[in-house]
């Protein structure tokens, strides 16, 4: 295309420095055509003028013949020769007529340039207009700019019809931004776009929520000399106000006051509605009161709009007063005002007043419409008052015929309540009234059934759509995919996703978010990653919600580095991480053991100016506590309260646990009491933190009191709570009491775990009740609970000390056979045990194994083994053990010198 447009071989900068006459002369010589003088500015020829030509001269056969030649094949010498052989010269009306018929832009440009070369003249404006329209229809916007520049240099005007058609073509193709740029290009070359082109484009920009561009064009219209009318101002004010830009809208209205301009009631009504909807009730009131001062009379729309604004703002009393003012001396009630009042009363939960208004309407001789009843039913749906809705539905049948919306409201309510039989009965009565479910009805049913965990019924409805001749839309697929995914039927969800694509739908970001989240939920992270790649391959850009969800899932799956990468991807895709993004990142890093990075991320949030919400505070506080920065966490807790964010049980739990772990128990307990005084419902986790803190500090009585309080609150201690109390008792050598608690734990139906048994076995071994410890060991084995390394070491040491060396060795070998890796304590215990019962060589074998494994042997174990070896006259082995003892002595001596 670019090559075709530049066939002249003359740059645009050259053209700007030559007059039009010189340009024509050079043009003729370049193409070996006959030179002819033309006017210094070509005269535009309008579409109407060309139609006149067509009537005066019978050129239609020639146009038909040219079009036939052009359609006979690709452009080349054959086509050029055929065109040259025509008897008629290529007059402007013929060129125009041909270009008007052509659809292929390349063919149009080739023909356009060939005529230039053949005639040696610049085209008239009409030919340029026709070429521009072909280009617009083929979206050749870059080439349009070059043609407009060429027209400007040649002195050709752009006709009004062409300007309007260019803009209209773009709008019809949903290319409103391109249409806006096209207007700017016209202005660049000093053309004056048509008034209708401006107004059409402003309307289109407002429709696609582009208020800035609409406002820019509105001002540009005035700059080029067009007078603004009331409907156009109304459109622009409405767009700007609905965008929340109050100052800009008011400024626009003030600007119009200085012009010969008279506002009408429609403009005032629009201002009342728009400003009211964005919460600027006082401004809406100002416009309402200004109407009368301007000599206008408020109409039904004015009153109804203002009443609706007042209800939305929670100013119901004022709405009622205004309604009564409207009704004074009125014979026929305004149905719209009544509907608005009914909706207002219903939203406020004043159903009796709403019902009385229905009756009042009847008394005035006006039967309430289906809209009035639907307004009432909509409010009842919001309040989930199903029984009253069903009563009103039966009553309305005497006044108004229920419509599809009526049935959809009731279907929604019945599905929410799980009353499927009533739903099907209602659908039968709906069909009896010759109303049939549409895709909205189906979507409501599928969505609500999925949320009510009635997935089978939702799938059956989806499968029956074909029989009912209902085509599912994006929402239908999205609801069912989400429902299937939530119930871990991710394969079925993915099959439906593929069916959606096959049916010609483009899955949106909500569908992809659902699939990714639910694949992770079902433990299939690789499939989730594939879905994300599929989404990017299909050209569906992720939004911030999807990226946050994906990052959250990735961190929870333990993929910390991938989570970090996703956080950076948020920024690389042009999004600004929000509070949720940072909260997910901080929480993920804390859980992965990178709590020290919390402070850095917290500062980044502050620098970005983000307002932290409760979840963000909780994540940062938890990170500080886990990284040992409890003071910072405490300060942040105070800041949270000062900024009006009430701390939750999660907040208090994090700080209480942090303080308890660094032995600041009194502060932890004070915070614990503060939480209760603030009415925060503390959970088992917080109680367990306090119990654990008191227990580790040896304050067993206080731990007991907290445990009793926990039970009195109706909470059920979990295994961690019981283990904390047991550990406290064992450390205080109150093992007998620990055994009582162990039995109480069983009575509370809380099964012990390996930590529970380890605590008890350790406690019993400490007080040398090795046999009792062995009984718990055996009980543990029977229950299939896998002992930990500490449990094995404790048991081996205890059995050895009790003289049960054979049992100790058996436990030791069993531990190794199950893949366990003994530590130094375990090896030393078995060496001492074997040495004490005279099994010197067996002990020596373990001694060598210990050294080979790189575990340290303590002095006591070496001395006991050396003594046993000497008694057994194993002198060579004794010498080796003695040498090891010597090396250990030298090492200790050297460390003292240092």
XYZ file of N, CA and C in Angstrom, residues 279-417:
417
model
N -23.550 10.142 43.923
C -23.576 10.499 45.337
C -23.548 11.978 45.647
N -23.604 12.832 44.630
C -23.579 14.287 44.858
C -25.030 14.791 44.964
N -25.659 14.449 46.102
C -27.082 14.729 46.283
C -27.346 16.228 46.388
N -26.461 16.940 47.075
C -26.676 18.381 47.255
C -26.632 19.117 45.914
N -25.742 18.685 45.023
C -25.668 19.309 43.700
C -26.934 18.995 42.918
N -27.422 17.752 43.040
C -28.672 17.375 42.361
C -29.828 18.240 42.867
N -29.873 18.460 44.202
C -30.906 19.316 44.803
C -30.815 20.726 44.245
N -29.572 21.216 44.086
C -29.366 22.579 43.567
C -29.988 22.723 42.177
N -29.754 21.732 41.325
C -30.325 21.777 39.977
C -31.853 21.697 40.030
N -32.369 20.888 40.957
C -33.821 20.739 41.082
C -34.466 22.090 41.433
N -33.865 22.791 42.398
C -34.430 24.071 42.830
C -34.192 25.172 41.801
N -33.146 25.041 40.976
C -32.813 26.056 39.983
C -33.813 26.052 38.816
N -34.482 24.930 38.620
C -35.400 24.790 37.473
C -36.452 25.895 37.466
N -37.098 26.114 38.619
C -38.173 27.106 38.679
C -37.648 28.521 38.487
N -36.431 28.790 38.982
C -35.877 30.133 38.830
C -35.577 30.459 37.371
N -35.443 29.423 36.530
C -35.178 29.620 35.107
C -36.466 29.649 34.286
N -37.599 29.659 34.991
C -38.877 29.733 34.282
C -39.334 28.402 33.715
N -38.706 27.303 34.150
C -39.093 25.972 33.680
C -39.983 25.296 34.713
N -40.694 24.283 34.293
C -41.593 23.542 35.192
C -41.086 22.112 35.319
N -40.828 21.653 36.566
C -40.378 20.268 36.737
C -41.420 19.298 36.187
N -40.988 18.313 35.447
C -41.927 17.325 34.911
C -41.821 16.031 35.718
N -42.524 14.994 35.240
C -42.523 13.720 35.963
C -41.117 13.138 36.084
N -40.328 13.281 35.028
C -38.958 12.750 35.041
C -38.126 13.465 36.104
N -38.309 14.785 36.219
C -37.566 15.566 37.214
C -37.841 15.040 38.615
N -39.126 14.951 38.956
C -39.503 14.474 40.291
C -39.014 13.042 40.539
N -39.257 12.185 39.568
C -38.900 10.773 39.742
C -37.392 10.603 39.916
N -36.614 11.345 39.117
C -35.152 11.263 39.235
C -34.689 11.718 40.613
N -35.225 12.843 41.069
C -34.818 13.385 42.370
C -35.246 12.456 43.504
N -36.424 11.885 43.397
C -36.897 10.937 44.424
C -35.952 9.722 44.489
N -35.585 9.200 43.309
C -34.672 8.058 43.265
C -33.321 8.385 43.869
N -32.821 9.599 43.591
C -31.523 10.038 44.146
C -31.586 10.087 45.671
N -32.662 10.627 46.202
C -32.806 10.743 47.658
C -32.887 9.372 48.330
N -33.629 8.447 47.731
C -33.706 7.100 48.302
C -32.323 6.445 48.312
N -31.600 6.583 47.204
C -30.273 5.971 47.104
C -29.317 6.526 48.160
N -29.494 7.814 48.491
C -28.623 8.459 49.485
C -29.079 8.199 50.918
N -30.129 7.396 51.077
C -30.614 7.083 52.417
C -31.430 8.199 53.036
N -31.899 9.127 52.201
C -32.686 10.261 52.697
C -34.152 10.034 52.341
N -34.690 8.967 52.912
C -36.043 8.530 52.588
C -37.117 9.533 52.955
N -36.947 10.224 54.088
C -37.969 11.178 54.520
C -38.130 12.311 53.508
N -36.995 12.795 52.979
C -37.058 13.849 51.973
C -37.710 13.335 50.686
N -37.415 12.058 50.358
C -38.015 11.460 49.159
C -39.537 11.396 49.304
N -40.002 11.021 50.508
C -41.451 10.932 50.756
C -42.085 12.317 50.643
N -41.426 13.334 51.227
C -41.964 14.703 51.158
C -42.074 15.173 49.711
N -41.060 14.903 48.921
C -41.066 15.342 47.521
C -42.149 14.615 46.731
N -42.321 13.321 47.039
C -43.355 12.537 46.368
C -44.740 13.106 46.672
N -44.967 13.440 47.961
C -46.263 13.996 48.342
C -46.484 15.362 47.682
N -45.415 16.144 47.573
C -45.495 17.443 46.890
C -45.889 17.261 45.426
N -45.347 16.214 44.806
C -45.647 15.923 43.411
C -47.107 15.501 43.243
N -47.629 14.782 44.231
C -48.973 14.209 44.129
C -50.097 15.215 44.404
N -49.727 16.378 44.988
C -50.758 17.370 45.331
C -51.531 17.782 44.064
N -52.838 17.743 44.169
C -53.746 18.149 43.074
C -53.525 17.353 41.787
N -52.960 16.202 41.925
C -52.721 15.385 40.724
C -53.825 14.331 40.622
N -54.521 14.309 39.503
C -55.613 13.351 39.335
C -55.111 11.973 38.956
N -54.178 11.934 38.013
C -53.645 10.644 37.548
C -52.234 10.459 38.116
N -52.006 9.442 38.934
C -50.665 9.251 39.512
C -49.624 8.892 38.456
N -48.405 9.317 38.728
C -47.294 8.985 37.824
C -46.777 7.593 38.157
N -46.928 6.676 37.225
C -46.548 5.275 37.476
C -45.052 5.154 37.793
N -44.215 5.918 37.095
C -42.769 5.828 37.320
C -42.401 6.277 38.730
N -43.071 7.348 39.194
C -42.788 7.830 40.547
C -43.209 6.791 41.590
N -44.381 6.176 41.371
C -44.846 5.131 42.292
C -43.864 3.957 42.316
N -43.384 3.555 41.137
C -42.420 2.443 41.078
C -41.139 2.780 41.834
N -40.689 4.025 41.665
C -39.471 4.457 42.359
C -39.682 4.443 43.872
N -40.830 4.922 44.319
C -41.141 4.931 45.753
C -41.257 3.515 46.308
N -41.891 2.642 45.550
C -42.025 1.239 45.995
C -40.642 0.607 46.133
N -39.773 0.845 45.146
C -38.418 0.310 45.203
C -37.658 0.903 46.395
N -37.861 2.202 46.637
C -37.192 2.854 47.765
C -37.634 2.285 49.097
N -38.953 2.160 49.281
C -39.458 1.576 50.523
C -38.941 0.146 50.701
N -38.971 -0.601 49.601
C -38.515 -1.994 49.683
C -37.051 -2.090 50.058
N -36.192 -1.236 49.450
C -34.756 -1.252 49.756
C -34.498 -0.905 51.221
N -35.390 -0.068 51.782
C -35.243 0.328 53.186
C -35.896 -0.676 54.134
N -36.466 -1.740 53.560
C -37.104 -2.762 54.378
C -38.482 -2.372 54.880
N -39.040 -1.298 54.321
C -40.365 -0.838 54.748
C -41.427 -1.417 53.807
N -41.668 -2.704 53.955
C -42.554 -3.404 53.032
C -44.027 -3.018 53.225
N -44.386 -2.705 54.455
C -45.782 -2.290 54.695
C -46.100 -1.001 53.955
N -45.144 -0.038 54.007
C -45.339 1.232 53.308
C -45.399 1.008 51.790
N -44.530 0.113 51.303
C -44.525 -0.187 49.866
C -45.856 -0.811 49.448
N -46.360 -1.702 50.293
C -47.629 -2.361 49.974
C -48.781 -1.354 50.000
N -48.746 -0.431 50.983
C -49.811 0.589 51.072
C -49.793 1.490 49.833
N -48.594 1.724 49.275
C -48.479 2.550 48.079
C -49.121 1.852 46.880
N -48.970 0.520 46.830
C -49.649 -0.241 45.772
C -51.159 -0.074 45.884
N -51.667 -0.184 47.120
C -53.109 -0.052 47.351
C -53.590 1.364 47.033
N -52.749 2.360 47.385
C -53.098 3.758 47.124
C -53.220 4.018 45.620
N -52.341 3.368 44.869
C -52.375 3.511 43.409
C -53.696 2.962 42.860
N -54.134 1.838 43.440
C -55.395 1.240 42.998
C -56.580 2.151 43.330
N -56.516 2.766 44.542
C -57.604 3.642 44.969
C -57.772 4.837 44.037
N -56.657 5.259 43.427
C -56.710 6.400 42.506
C -57.120 5.978 41.102
N -57.514 4.725 40.996
C -58.027 4.249 39.721
C -56.973 3.773 38.741
N -55.738 3.619 39.218
C -54.664 3.151 38.340
C -54.182 1.794 38.852
N -54.314 0.785 38.022
C -53.868 -0.556 38.415
C -52.349 -0.614 38.335
N -51.666 -1.037 39.424
C -50.199 -1.122 39.395
C -49.721 -2.003 38.245
N -48.688 -1.550 37.593
C -48.148 -2.299 36.454
C -47.247 -3.426 36.923
N -46.878 -4.256 35.973
C -45.953 -5.345 36.283
C -44.614 -4.789 36.752
N -44.250 -3.585 36.279
C -42.995 -2.969 36.717
C -43.033 -2.664 38.207
N -44.182 -2.169 38.681
C -44.332 -1.867 40.111
C -44.171 -3.129 40.945
N -44.855 -4.193 40.523
C -44.745 -5.454 41.262
C -43.319 -6.025 41.189
N -42.710 -5.925 40.026
C -41.326 -6.423 39.899
C -40.376 -5.641 40.797
N -40.630 -4.329 40.942
C -39.809 -3.516 41.847
C -39.942 -4.030 43.276
N -41.181 -4.332 43.670
C -41.452 -4.858 45.007
C -40.754 -6.213 45.189
N -40.907 -7.083 44.210
C -40.292 -8.421 44.287
C -38.757 -8.335 44.323
N -38.189 -7.380 43.576
C -36.737 -7.209 43.575
C -36.228 -6.875 44.972
N -36.950 -6.002 45.665
C -36.568 -5.646 47.041
C -36.683 -6.841 47.981
N -37.759 -7.600 47.808
C -37.931 -8.795 48.644
C -36.814 -9.804 48.380
N -36.338 -9.870 47.141
C -35.205 -10.764 46.832
C -33.952 -10.318 47.574
N -33.712 -8.992 47.595
C -32.533 -8.484 48.308
C -32.585 -8.807 49.788
N -33.802 -8.800 50.341
C -33.973 -9.115 51.768
C -34.184 -10.610 52.017
N -34.176 -11.405 50.932
C -34.349 -12.862 50.992
C -35.641 -13.254 51.706
N -36.697 -12.489 51.444
C -38.008 -12.756 52.042
C -38.857 -13.523 51.025
N -38.597 -14.828 50.919
C -39.220 -15.655 49.893
C -40.724 -15.800 50.083
N -41.156 -16.049 51.317
C -42.586 -16.285 51.554
C -43.427 -15.073 51.158
N -42.956 -13.885 51.508
C -43.685 -12.672 51.156
C -43.690 -12.468 49.640
N -42.564 -12.811 48.995
C -42.476 -12.675 47.533
C -43.495 -13.582 46.851
N -43.643 -14.811 47.339
C -44.612 -15.738 46.752
C -46.044 -15.240 46.958
N -46.288 -14.625 48.131
C -47.631 -14.076 48.393
C -47.941 -12.927 47.434
N -46.971 -12.018 47.257
C -47.167 -10.875 46.349
C -47.346 -11.357 44.912
N -46.609 -12.415 44.558
C -46.702 -12.973 43.205
C -48.125 -13.458 42.917
N -48.717 -14.149 43.890
C -50.090 -14.639 43.703
C -51.066 -13.471 43.623
N -50.833 -12.444 44.423
C -51.730 -11.294 44.453
C -51.655 -10.475 43.163
N -50.440 -10.370 42.603
C -50.258 -9.517 41.429
C -51.014 -10.042 40.212
N -51.285 -11.334 40.192
C -51.948 -11.922 39.026
C -53.314 -11.304 38.761
N -53.956 -10.733 39.818
C -55.262 -10.098 39.630
C -55.122 -8.697 39.020
N -53.937 -8.107 39.108
C -53.718 -6.738 38.621
C -52.873 -6.676 37.351
N -51.837 -7.477 37.308
C -50.899 -7.395 36.182
C -50.424 -8.792 35.807
N -50.157 -8.973 34.546
C -49.690 -10.263 34.050
C -48.182 -10.377 34.295
N -47.772 -11.385 35.071
C -46.329 -11.537 35.313
C -45.574 -11.698 33.990
N -44.396 -11.073 33.911
C -43.573 -11.218 32.709
C -42.348 -12.076 33.009
N -41.475 -12.165 32.028
C -40.300 -13.036 32.182
C -39.428 -12.607 33.348
N -39.293 -11.297 33.555
C -38.489 -10.803 34.666
C -39.078 -11.236 36.002
N -40.409 -11.218 36.103
C -41.087 -11.652 37.338
C -40.687 -13.087 37.666
N -40.811 -13.950 36.686
C -40.478 -15.360 36.905
C -38.987 -15.539 37.233
N -38.137 -14.769 36.571
C -36.695 -14.885 36.843
C -36.354 -14.513 38.282
N -37.042 -13.490 38.802
C -36.813 -13.086 40.199
C -37.178 -14.222 41.137
N -38.330 -14.843 40.896
C -38.787 -15.932 41.771
C -37.934 -17.186 41.611
N -37.534 -17.487 40.388
C -36.646 -18.636 40.160
C -35.348 -18.457 40.947
N -34.820 -17.238 40.903
C -33.592 -16.919 41.638
C -33.769 -17.182 43.134
N -34.868 -16.688 43.698
C -35.111 -16.833 45.135
C -35.321 -18.295 45.526
N -36.070 -19.024 44.711
C -36.326 -20.437 45.026
C -35.048 -21.271 44.920
N -34.223 -20.963 43.929
C -32.950 -21.690 43.787
C -32.035 -21.418 44.966
N -31.985 -20.155 45.405
C -31.168 -19.805 46.573
C -31.607 -20.598 47.802
N -32.931 -20.792 47.906
C -33.475 -21.516 49.062
C -33.404 -23.031 48.882
